[in-house]
Coordinates of C-alpha atoms in Angstrom, one line a residue:
M387 CA 0.0 0.0 0.0
I388 CA 3.0 2.3 0.2
K389 CA 4.3 1.6 -3.3
D390 CA 3.3 5.1 -4.3
K391 CA 5.9 7.3 -6.1
K392 CA 5.9 9.7 -3.1
A393 CA 6.9 6.9 -0.7
S394 CA 10.4 7.0 -2.2
H395 CA 11.0 10.2 -0.2
F396 CA 10.4 8.5 3.1
I397 CA 14.0 8.3 4.2
T398 CA 15.0 11.5 2.6
L399 CA 16.7 13.7 5.2
G400 CA 17.8 16.1 2.4
A401 CA 14.2 16.9 1.5
S402 CA 14.2 19.5 4.3
A403 CA 17.0 21.5 2.6
V404 CA 15.1 21.7 -0.7
L405 CA 11.9 22.9 0.9
I406 CA 13.0 25.5 3.3
G407 CA 15.2 27.6 1.0
G408 CA 15.2 31.1 2.5
G409 CA 13.1 33.3 4.7
V410 CA 12.0 30.4 7.0
A411 CA 13.1 32.4 10.1
A412 CA 9.9 34.4 9.6
Y413 CA 7.9 31.3 10.1
W414 CA 8.6 30.9 13.8
V415 CA 5.3 30.3 15.5
L416 CA 4.6 32.7 18.4
S417 CA 2.7 30.0 20.3
Q418 CA 4.5 28.5 23.2
R419 CA 2.2 25.5 23.4
Q420 CA 4.1 22.4 24.8
L421 CA 4.2 19.3 22.6
S422 CA 5.7 16.9 25.2
S423 CA 5.6 13.4 23.9
G424 CA 7.4 11.4 26.7
N425 CA 8.5 8.1 25.2
L426 CA 6.5 8.8 22.0
P427 CA 8.3 9.4 18.6
A428 CA 9.2 12.9 17.8
G429 CA 6.2 14.8 16.3
A430 CA 3.6 12.2 17.3
N431 CA 1.5 15.0 18.6
L432 CA 1.6 16.7 15.2
V433 CA 0.7 13.6 13.0
P434 CA -3.1 13.4 12.3
Q435 CA -4.9 10.5 13.9
D436 CA -5.9 9.0 10.6
A437 CA -2.3 8.4 9.5
L438 CA -1.9 5.0 7.9
L439 CA 1.7 4.5 9.1
M440 CA 4.3 6.4 11.1
L441 CA 8.0 5.7 11.2
S442 CA 10.6 7.5 13.3
I443 CA 14.3 6.9 12.5
S444 CA 17.4 7.9 14.5
V445 CA 19.9 10.1 12.7
K446 CA 22.7 9.6 15.2
P447 CA 25.8 8.9 13.1
E448 CA 27.1 6.2 15.5
Q449 CA 23.9 4.2 15.0
W450 CA 24.0 4.4 11.2
Q451 CA 27.7 3.4 11.3
Q452 CA 26.7 0.3 13.3
F453 CA 23.8 -0.4 11.0
Q454 CA 26.0 -0.3 7.9
K455 CA 28.2 -3.0 9.3
F456 CA 25.4 -5.6 8.8
G457 CA 24.9 -7.6 5.7
T458 CA 27.0 -8.8 2.8
P459 CA 29.3 -6.6 0.6
E460 CA 26.5 -6.7 -2.1
S461 CA 23.7 -5.6 0.3
R462 CA 25.9 -2.8 1.7
R463 CA 26.8 -1.5 -1.8
A464 CA 23.1 -1.5 -2.7
F465 CA 22.3 0.5 0.5
E466 CA 25.1 3.0 -0.1
R467 CA 23.9 3.5 -3.7
T468 CA 20.5 4.4 -2.3
L469 CA 22.0 7.0 0.1
T470 CA 24.1 8.5 -2.6
S471 CA 21.2 8.9 -5.0
L472 CA 19.2 10.6 -2.3
R473 CA 22.1 12.9 -1.5
D474 CA 22.6 13.7 -5.2
R475 CA 18.9 14.4 -5.7
F476 CA 18.1 16.6 -2.8
L477 CA 21.3 18.0 -1.3
T478 CA 24.2 18.4 -3.7
P479 CA 22.3 20.2 -6.5
N480 CA 21.1 22.7 -4.0
G481 CA 24.4 23.4 -2.4
Y482 CA 23.7 21.7 0.9
D483 CA 25.7 19.3 2.9
Y484 CA 23.8 17.3 5.6
Q485 CA 26.7 17.2 8.1
R486 CA 27.5 20.9 7.7
D487 CA 24.1 22.6 7.1
I488 CA 21.5 20.4 8.8
Q489 CA 23.0 18.1 11.4
P490 CA 24.2 20.9 13.8
W491 CA 20.6 22.1 14.5
A492 CA 18.5 19.0 13.8
G493 CA 17.2 16.6 16.4
K494 CA 18.3 13.1 16.8
E495 CA 15.2 11.5 15.3
I496 CA 13.2 12.2 12.1
T497 CA 9.6 11.1 11.7
F498 CA 7.7 10.1 8.6
A499 CA 4.0 9.6 8.4
F500 CA 1.9 8.3 5.5
L501 CA -1.7 9.6 5.1
S502 CA -4.0 7.7 2.8
Q503 CA -7.5 8.4 1.7
P504 CA -9.3 5.4 0.1
A505 CA -11.3 6.3 -3.0
P506 CA -15.1 6.3 -2.3
E507 CA -17.0 3.1 -2.9
G508 CA -17.9 2.7 -6.6
K509 CA -15.8 5.6 -7.8
L510 CA -13.9 4.4 -10.8
T511 CA -11.0 5.7 -13.0
Q512 CA -11.8 7.5 -16.2
Q513 CA -12.0 5.1 -19.1
S514 CA -12.5 5.6 -22.8
S515 CA -15.1 2.8 -23.0
P516 CA -17.1 0.8 -20.5
S517 CA -15.2 -2.1 -18.9
P518 CA -16.7 -5.2 -17.3
S519 CA -14.0 -5.2 -14.6
P520 CA -13.5 -1.5 -13.7
K521 CA -10.7 -0.7 -11.3
P522 CA -11.0 1.8 -8.4
E523 CA -9.0 5.0 -8.4
P524 CA -5.6 4.7 -7.0
V525 CA -5.4 5.4 -3.2
Q526 CA -4.4 9.0 -2.7
Q527 CA -1.4 9.3 -0.4
S528 CA 0.7 12.0 1.1
V529 CA 3.8 11.9 3.1
V530 CA 4.6 14.0 6.2
M531 CA 8.2 14.5 7.5
V532 CA 8.7 16.0 11.0
L533 CA 12.3 17.1 11.8
P534 CA 12.8 18.3 15.4
I535 CA 14.8 21.5 15.8
D536 CA 17.2 21.2 18.8
N537 CA 19.1 24.4 18.2
P538 CA 16.7 27.2 16.9
L539 CA 19.5 29.8 16.6
Q540 CA 21.7 27.7 14.4
A541 CA 18.6 26.6 12.3
K542 CA 17.6 30.2 11.8
Q543 CA 21.1 31.2 10.6
V544 CA 21.2 28.4 8.0
L545 CA 17.6 28.5 6.9
E546 CA 17.2 32.2 6.3
Q547 CA 20.2 32.3 4.0
P548 CA 19.2 30.4 0.8
K549 CA 21.9 28.8 -1.3
N550 CA 22.6 30.5 -4.6
S551 CA 21.1 27.6 -6.5
L552 CA 17.8 28.1 -4.7
K553 CA 17.4 31.9 -5.2
Q554 CA 15.7 31.4 -8.5
T555 CA 13.3 28.7 -7.2
N556 CA 9.6 29.7 -7.6
W557 CA 8.5 29.6 -4.0
T558 CA 4.9 30.4 -3.0
D559 CA 4.1 31.8 0.4
R560 CA 0.7 31.5 2.1
T561 CA -0.7 31.6 5.6
Y562 CA -3.1 29.0 7.2
K563 CA -4.7 29.9 10.6
G564 CA -1.9 32.3 11.4
I565 CA 1.0 30.0 10.5
E566 CA 3.1 30.8 7.5
I567 CA 3.8 28.1 4.9
K568 CA 6.3 27.9 2.0
E569 CA 5.6 25.8 -1.1
V570 CA 7.3 24.8 -4.2
K571 CA 6.4 22.6 -7.2
Q572 CA 9.5 21.0 -8.5
N573 CA 7.8 18.9 -11.2
P574 CA 4.3 17.6 -11.9
A575 CA 4.8 14.7 -9.5
E576 CA 6.4 16.6 -6.6
N577 CA 4.6 19.4 -4.9
Y578 CA 6.2 20.2 -1.5
S579 CA 5.0 22.3 1.4
A580 CA 7.0 23.3 4.5
T581 CA 6.4 25.2 7.8
V582 CA 7.9 25.5 11.3
I583 CA 5.7 24.7 14.2
D584 CA 6.2 25.8 17.8
R585 CA 9.8 26.8 17.0
R586 CA 10.6 23.1 17.6
F587 CA 9.5 21.2 14.5
L588 CA 10.2 21.6 10.8
V589 CA 7.2 20.0 9.0
I590 CA 7.4 19.0 5.3
T591 CA 4.7 17.4 3.3
T592 CA 4.0 16.3 -0.3
D593 CA 0.6 17.9 -0.3
P594 CA -0.6 21.4 0.8
K595 CA -3.8 20.0 2.2
T596 CA -1.8 17.6 4.4
T597 CA 0.1 20.6 5.8
N598 CA -3.2 22.1 6.7
K599 CA -4.2 18.9 8.5
V600 CA -0.9 18.9 10.5
I601 CA -1.6 22.5 11.6
D602 CA -5.1 21.6 12.5
T603 CA -3.7 18.8 14.6
Y604 CA -1.3 21.2 16.3
L605 CA -4.2 23.5 17.1
G606 CA -6.3 20.8 18.7
N607 CA -7.6 18.1 16.3
P608 CA -6.9 14.5 17.4
S609 CA -3.3 13.4 16.9
L610 CA -1.8 10.0 16.6
A611 CA -0.6 10.4 20.2
N612 CA -4.3 10.5 21.3
I613 CA -5.2 7.1 19.8
P614 CA -6.5 4.8 22.6
G615 CA -3.8 2.6 24.0
Y616 CA -1.0 4.0 21.8
A617 CA 1.0 5.7 24.5
Q618 CA 0.7 2.7 26.8
A619 CA 1.7 0.3 24.0
V620 CA 4.8 2.3 23.0
N621 CA 5.9 2.4 26.7
K622 CA 5.7 -1.4 26.9
V623 CA 8.1 -1.9 24.0
K624 CA 10.5 1.0 24.7
T625 CA 14.2 0.5 24.7
N626 CA 17.1 2.5 26.2
Q627 CA 18.3 3.5 22.7
S628 CA 16.0 2.8 19.8
F629 CA 17.1 3.0 16.1
A630 CA 13.5 3.3 14.8
K631 CA 9.9 3.2 15.9
L632 CA 7.0 2.1 13.8
Y633 CA 3.2 2.4 14.1
V634 CA 0.6 0.9 11.8
N635 CA -3.1 1.9 11.9
I636 CA -4.6 -1.5 11.3
P637 CA -8.3 -0.5 10.7
L638 CA -7.2 2.1 8.2
A639 CA -4.8 -0.3 6.5
A640 CA -7.7 -2.7 6.1
A641 CA -9.9 0.0 4.6
V642 CA -7.1 0.9 2.2
A643 CA -6.7 -2.7 1.2
K644 CA -10.4 -3.0 0.6
S645 CA -10.4 0.1 -1.6
G646 CA -7.5 -1.4 -3.5
Q647 CA -9.7 -4.4 -4.4
Q648 CA -7.8 -6.8 -2.1
S649 CA -9.9 -9.9 -1.4
L650 CA -11.4 -8.9 1.9
S651 CA -14.9 -10.0 2.7
P652 CA -17.2 -7.8 4.7
Q653 CA -16.8 -10.2 7.6
A654 CA -13.0 -10.1 7.3
L655 CA -13.0 -6.3 7.2
A656 CA -15.2 -6.2 10.3
Q657 CA -12.7 -8.4 12.1
L658 CA -9.8 -6.2 11.2
Q659 CA -11.8 -3.1 12.3
Q660 CA -11.7 -4.4 15.9
Q661 CA -7.9 -4.1 15.9
Q662 CA -6.5 -0.8 17.0
G663 CA -2.8 -0.8 16.0
L664 CA 0.6 -2.3 15.9
A665 CA 3.7 -0.6 17.4
T666 CA 7.3 -1.7 17.0
T667 CA 10.6 -0.5 18.5
I668 CA 13.7 -1.4 16.5
S669 CA 17.1 -1.4 18.2
L670 CA 20.6 -2.3 17.0
E671 CA 22.8 -4.9 18.8
S672 CA 26.3 -6.0 18.3
D673 CA 25.4 -8.8 15.8
G674 CA 21.8 -8.0 14.7
I675 CA 18.6 -6.1 14.9
R676 CA 15.9 -6.5 17.5
F677 CA 12.2 -5.8 17.0
K678 CA 9.9 -5.5 20.0
N679 CA 6.3 -5.5 18.7
I680 CA 2.9 -5.0 20.4
S681 CA -0.6 -5.1 18.9
W682 CA -3.8 -4.2 20.7
L683 CA -7.6 -4.2 20.2
K684 CA -9.9 -1.3 20.4
P685 CA -11.3 -0.6 23.9
N686 CA -14.9 -1.5 22.7
S687 CA -14.0 -4.5 20.5
Q688 CA -16.1 -7.6 20.8
K689 CA -13.0 -9.7 20.1
K690 CA -10.8 -10.7 23.1
Y691 CA -7.6 -12.7 23.3
Q692 CA -7.4 -15.9 25.4
V693 CA -4.7 -15.3 27.9
K694 CA -2.9 -18.6 27.8
N695 CA 0.9 -18.8 27.5
E696 CA 1.5 -22.5 27.8
A697 CA 4.5 -23.1 25.5
G698 CA 8.1 -23.9 26.7
M699 CA 8.3 -27.7 26.7
M700 CA 9.1 -28.3 23.0
P701 CA 12.7 -26.8 22.9
K702 CA 13.5 -29.3 25.7
R703 CA 12.4 -32.3 23.6
L704 CA 14.4 -31.5 20.5
P705 CA 18.2 -32.0 20.0
S706 CA 20.5 -29.1 20.2
D707 CA 21.4 -29.3 16.5
T708 CA 17.8 -28.6 15.4
L709 CA 17.9 -26.4 12.3
M710 CA 14.4 -25.0 12.4
M711 CA 11.6 -25.0 14.9
M712 CA 8.2 -23.3 15.3
S713 CA 6.0 -24.0 18.3
G714 CA 2.9 -22.9 20.0
G715 CA 0.9 -23.4 23.2
N716 CA -2.3 -24.9 21.9
L717 CA -2.7 -26.2 18.4
K718 CA -6.5 -26.4 18.5
Q719 CA -6.7 -22.7 19.5
F720 CA -4.0 -21.8 17.0
W721 CA -6.0 -23.5 14.2
Q722 CA -9.2 -21.7 15.2
D723 CA -7.4 -18.3 15.2
Y724 CA -5.7 -19.2 11.9
V725 CA -9.0 -20.0 10.2
Q726 CA -10.5 -16.8 11.4
G727 CA -7.4 -14.7 10.4
A728 CA -7.0 -16.4 7.0
N729 CA -10.4 -15.1 6.0
S730 CA -9.2 -11.5 6.6
N731 CA -5.7 -11.9 5.2
P732 CA -5.4 -12.1 1.4
I733 CA -1.8 -13.3 1.6
T734 CA -2.3 -16.1 4.1
P735 CA 0.1 -18.9 3.0
F736 CA -2.4 -21.8 3.2
K737 CA -6.1 -21.4 2.9
P738 CA -7.9 -23.5 5.6
Q739 CA -10.2 -25.1 3.1
D740 CA -7.2 -26.1 0.9
L741 CA -5.6 -27.9 3.9
R742 CA -8.9 -29.6 4.7
N743 CA -9.2 -30.8 1.2
I744 CA -5.6 -32.1 1.1
I745 CA -6.1 -34.1 4.3
K746 CA -9.5 -35.4 3.1
N747 CA -8.3 -36.5 -0.3
F748 CA -5.1 -38.1 0.9
T749 CA -6.2 -39.8 4.2
N750 CA -10.0 -39.6 4.1
L751 CA -9.8 -38.0 7.6
D752 CA -11.7 -34.8 8.5
L753 CA -9.0 -32.3 9.6
D754 CA -11.1 -30.5 12.2
R755 CA -13.0 -33.5 13.6
D756 CA -10.5 -36.4 13.4
L757 CA -7.2 -34.5 14.1
I758 CA -7.4 -31.0 15.4
S759 CA -10.1 -31.9 17.9
W760 CA -7.7 -33.8 20.1
M761 CA -4.7 -31.5 19.6
G762 CA -5.4 -29.1 22.4
G763 CA -1.9 -28.9 23.8
E764 CA 1.6 -27.5 23.0
F765 CA 2.9 -28.4 19.5
S766 CA 6.0 -28.0 17.4
L767 CA 7.2 -28.5 13.8
S768 CA 11.0 -29.0 13.5
L769 CA 13.7 -29.7 11.0
I770 CA 16.4 -32.0 12.4
P771 CA 19.6 -33.0 10.5
F772 CA 20.5 -36.6 9.8
P773 CA 23.1 -38.0 12.2
E774 CA 26.0 -37.6 9.7
A775 CA 25.1 -33.9 9.4
S776 CA 24.4 -33.2 13.0
K777 CA 27.7 -31.7 14.2
E778 CA 27.0 -28.2 15.6
D779 CA 30.3 -26.9 14.4
S780 CA 29.5 -27.8 10.8
P781 CA 29.4 -24.6 8.7
S782 CA 26.5 -25.8 6.6
L783 CA 24.2 -28.7 6.2
S784 CA 26.0 -31.2 3.9
S785 CA 23.3 -34.0 3.8
G786 CA 19.7 -34.5 4.5
A787 CA 17.3 -33.5 7.3
G788 CA 13.9 -34.7 8.3
M789 CA 10.7 -33.1 9.7
V790 CA 9.3 -33.9 13.1
F791 CA 5.8 -32.9 14.3
M792 CA 5.0 -33.1 18.0
V793 CA 1.7 -32.3 19.8
K794 CA 0.4 -32.8 23.3
A795 CA -2.9 -34.6 23.1
S796 CA -5.9 -33.3 25.0
D797 CA -7.8 -36.5 24.3
K798 CA -5.4 -39.5 23.9
T799 CA -8.2 -42.0 23.2
A800 CA -9.4 -40.0 20.2
A801 CA -5.8 -39.6 19.1
E802 CA -5.1 -43.3 19.1
K803 CA -8.2 -44.0 17.1
S804 CA -7.3 -41.4 14.5
L805 CA -3.7 -42.8 14.2
D806 CA -5.0 -46.4 13.9
R807 CA -7.3 -45.2 11.0
L808 CA -4.3 -43.5 9.4
D809 CA -2.2 -46.7 9.6
E810 CA -5.1 -48.8 8.0
L811 CA -5.5 -46.3 5.2
M812 CA -1.8 -46.0 4.3
R813 CA -1.7 -49.8 4.2
D814 CA -4.8 -50.4 2.2
K815 CA -4.9 -47.4 -0.2
Y816 CA -1.2 -46.7 -0.7
N817 CA 0.4 -50.2 -0.1
F818 CA 2.6 -48.9 2.8
K819 CA 4.2 -51.5 5.0
V820 CA 3.0 -51.0 8.6
E821 CA 5.4 -52.2 11.3
K822 CA 5.0 -52.0 15.0
T823 CA 8.3 -51.9 16.8
K824 CA 10.2 -50.1 19.5
I825 CA 12.8 -47.3 19.8
G826 CA 14.4 -47.9 23.2
D827 CA 11.5 -48.5 25.5
R828 CA 9.0 -46.6 23.4
P829 CA 6.5 -48.4 21.1
V830 CA 6.4 -46.8 17.6
V831 CA 4.8 -47.5 14.3
N832 CA 6.9 -47.4 11.1
L833 CA 5.1 -46.8 7.7
F834 CA 7.2 -47.4 4.6
S835 CA 6.5 -47.2 0.9
P836 CA 8.9 -49.4 -1.1
S837 CA 7.9 -47.7 -4.3
Q838 CA 8.4 -44.1 -3.1
G839 CA 11.1 -44.7 -0.6
L840 CA 9.1 -42.7 1.9
K841 CA 9.2 -43.6 5.6
M842 CA 7.2 -42.2 8.4
T843 CA 7.2 -43.0 12.1
H844 CA 4.7 -42.1 14.8
G845 CA 4.4 -42.9 18.5
W846 CA 4.1 -41.4 21.9
L847 CA 6.5 -39.6 24.1
D848 CA 5.9 -39.0 27.8
N849 CA 3.1 -36.8 29.0
N850 CA 0.7 -37.7 26.2
V851 CA 2.9 -36.1 23.5
A852 CA 2.4 -37.7 20.1
F853 CA 5.0 -37.4 17.4
L854 CA 5.2 -38.0 13.6
G855 CA 8.6 -38.1 12.0
L856 CA 9.4 -38.1 8.3
E857 CA 12.6 -40.0 7.5
A858 CA 13.8 -42.6 9.9
P859 CA 17.3 -41.4 11.0
I860 CA 15.9 -38.5 13.1
N861 CA 13.7 -40.6 15.3
N862 CA 16.7 -41.6 17.4
A863 CA 17.4 -37.9 18.0
I864 CA 14.2 -37.5 20.0
I865 CA 13.9 -41.0 21.6
P866 CA 15.0 -41.1 24.3
Q867 CA 14.7 -37.4 25.2
P868 CA 18.1 -35.9 24.2
K869 CA 20.6 -34.9 26.9
S870 CA 21.8 -31.9 24.9
T871 CA 18.6 -30.0 23.9
L872 CA 17.7 -27.1 21.8
A873 CA 16.7 -25.2 24.9
D874 CA 20.3 -25.5 26.1
N875 CA 21.9 -24.5 22.7
E876 CA 23.8 -21.3 23.1
K877 CA 22.9 -20.0 19.6
F878 CA 19.2 -20.7 20.3
R879 CA 19.4 -18.8 23.6
N880 CA 21.1 -15.9 21.9
I881 CA 18.9 -15.7 18.9
V882 CA 15.4 -16.4 20.3
P883 CA 14.0 -13.6 22.5
L884 CA 13.4 -15.2 25.9
E885 CA 12.4 -12.1 27.8
L886 CA 8.7 -12.9 27.1
N887 CA 8.1 -15.5 29.8
P888 CA 5.7 -17.2 30.0
N889 CA 5.1 -17.2 26.2
N890 CA 2.9 -18.8 23.6
G891 CA 5.6 -20.2 21.3
H892 CA 8.8 -19.6 19.4
F893 CA 10.2 -19.6 15.9
F894 CA 13.9 -20.4 15.2
I895 CA 15.9 -20.9 12.0
D896 CA 19.6 -21.4 11.7
I897 CA 20.3 -20.2 8.2
D898 CA 24.1 -20.5 8.7
R899 CA 23.8 -24.3 9.0
L900 CA 20.7 -24.8 6.8
G901 CA 22.2 -22.9 3.9
I902 CA 20.6 -20.3 1.6
D903 CA 19.2 -22.7 -1.0
R904 CA 17.5 -25.0 1.6
T905 CA 16.2 -22.0 3.5
A906 CA 14.7 -20.5 0.3
S907 CA 13.1 -23.8 -0.5
L908 CA 11.7 -24.1 3.0
L909 CA 10.3 -20.6 3.1
S910 CA 8.9 -21.0 -0.4
F911 CA 7.0 -24.1 0.8
L912 CA 5.8 -22.5 4.0
F913 CA 4.6 -19.3 2.4
R914 CA 3.7 -20.6 -1.0
L915 CA 6.1 -18.4 -2.9
S916 CA 6.2 -18.5 -6.6
P917 CA 8.9 -20.8 -8.1
D918 CA 9.5 -18.2 -10.8
P919 CA 13.3 -17.7 -11.1
S920 CA 13.2 -14.0 -10.5
T921 CA 11.1 -14.4 -7.3
Q922 CA 13.5 -17.0 -6.0
R923 CA 16.5 -14.9 -7.0
I924 CA 15.1 -12.0 -4.9
L925 CA 14.4 -14.3 -2.0
R926 CA 17.9 -15.7 -2.0
S927 CA 19.4 -12.2 -2.1
Q928 CA 17.4 -11.2 0.9
I929 CA 18.3 -14.3 2.8
D930 CA 22.0 -14.0 2.0
P931 CA 22.8 -11.3 4.6
I932 CA 21.0 -13.2 7.5
R933 CA 22.6 -15.8 9.8
A934 CA 19.6 -16.7 12.0
I935 CA 16.1 -15.5 13.0
G936 CA 14.4 -16.0 16.4
V937 CA 10.8 -15.0 17.4
T938 CA 8.8 -15.3 20.6
A939 CA 5.1 -14.6 21.0
A940 CA 2.9 -14.0 24.1
V941 CA -0.6 -12.9 25.0
K942 CA -0.3 -10.2 27.6
D943 CA -4.0 -9.6 28.4
E944 CA -7.3 -10.0 26.7
R945 CA -6.7 -7.0 24.4
T946 CA -2.9 -7.0 24.0
S947 CA -0.4 -9.4 22.3
R948 CA 3.4 -9.2 22.0
F949 CA 5.9 -10.7 19.7
D950 CA 9.6 -10.1 19.7
V951 CA 12.0 -10.8 16.8
F952 CA 15.8 -10.9 16.6
V953 CA 17.6 -11.1 13.2
Q954 CA 21.3 -12.0 13.3
F955 CA 23.2 -10.6 10.4
K956 CA 26.5 -11.3 8.7
K957 CA 29.0 -8.4 9.4
S958 CA 31.8 -6.8 7.6
G959 CA 34.7 -9.2 7.0
S960 CA 32.6 -12.3 7.5

């Protein structure tokens, strides 16, 4: 929704220099109104409440120096080309240097907000002839940039002396509700507007009407900072030194998606309208980037979260060399939430009915009645290397790996009946050999297809935990319970955020050992990505700079959920 031409300006620090030319000293607002934001991003009290998205980014040089150490030489070169193009577009041609002319007076954080106005229902683009499938007008979007002024005197000295190259620019001056505004139209696609508010903020927009909205917000209209629960949410994910802060207006995002002909049903849209927002704090660490996320519901929403954080057992059941694991506290509840969410998310990887059909056609079992109904406990899906590839110091996976699914049964009797039916069907319909045996002291059932070379094993661990393994060599890795577990693995503990405790599940993937190609194949399968070579090439290029990813989720109360993410990157010289 942000792939508008104007969105390309959203990290443009130099845009301020272009817009403020000369005479800005006359714009100092006489009002002394305080815009204290506490822990909120700079300018949150100026951003209109109907903003689709707001992003605040640190401009501290030391943080950007640290940020630029992450990634591969190729990714760093691409990033540097972007910064150079922005500099050459906005600063150099106009005689400005960021470090010399802007950094001395600017604050340590710059805020960007995106305001979107969905086209009215039924309003269509102009067409030369009637069309059976008319498209709605493109979503109108404007960008707001708020740059705090830490040193008004220095800012005044720089801004009131326009560079020679700007003296011939066709500036237009106007006043809105007593506040002076300067505007310039660089080309048909770029119409900028700038003003100074409260002596403390330089505000730049890509649309004069948006500048008026910002001024109205300053004079008393509802701001983003007034959104119910926003200040509390930001406070819960604050860090000592953040690199960026993000906010997404979920109800408005849903409305924009609907206006853009995304496949949202009225019921799905109603579900999303119960959401209030998503807030993220991003911080840089020595070997990666941490994202602390919180989402919350509207105060009057009918929907409520079930406060159950019952995960934590599965990492203790898996071997320390596990390559990938995703887990949750209650599979039955997870499936119910997934079904509900899939109807409101047009990019859901697997549609619930598709999964139901696959299970029905392959096994003749009803997914909801025969399987999910007894899976009311903690679960995990993991990728475990074969024994010959299981050395933790191996730089990459050199041979195969197998999948293991575990779930704690809430009804063991029903579970055993379903598994017996599965054995009978695999034997009678697909000519699998069914063999009852033991691994250690645990009874297991092996199912093997001589024609396909496929082998599955299922059985029971302690505490009513059922497991299904694909490929035999990995079964010995979980039976008996391994002495060296994933929970004890140093990399797992460093990558997966463990501060959310109790929690409702984890995700962990060791890309270093799994390898880029296998990781791309796994993600393509999980998220149903296109096998098109260009798509896969882009996917691999984005995976290449990453070493590992860890995620932890938790439900904090009936209206608030948390999930923290840590991405470990390759660094210069590695």
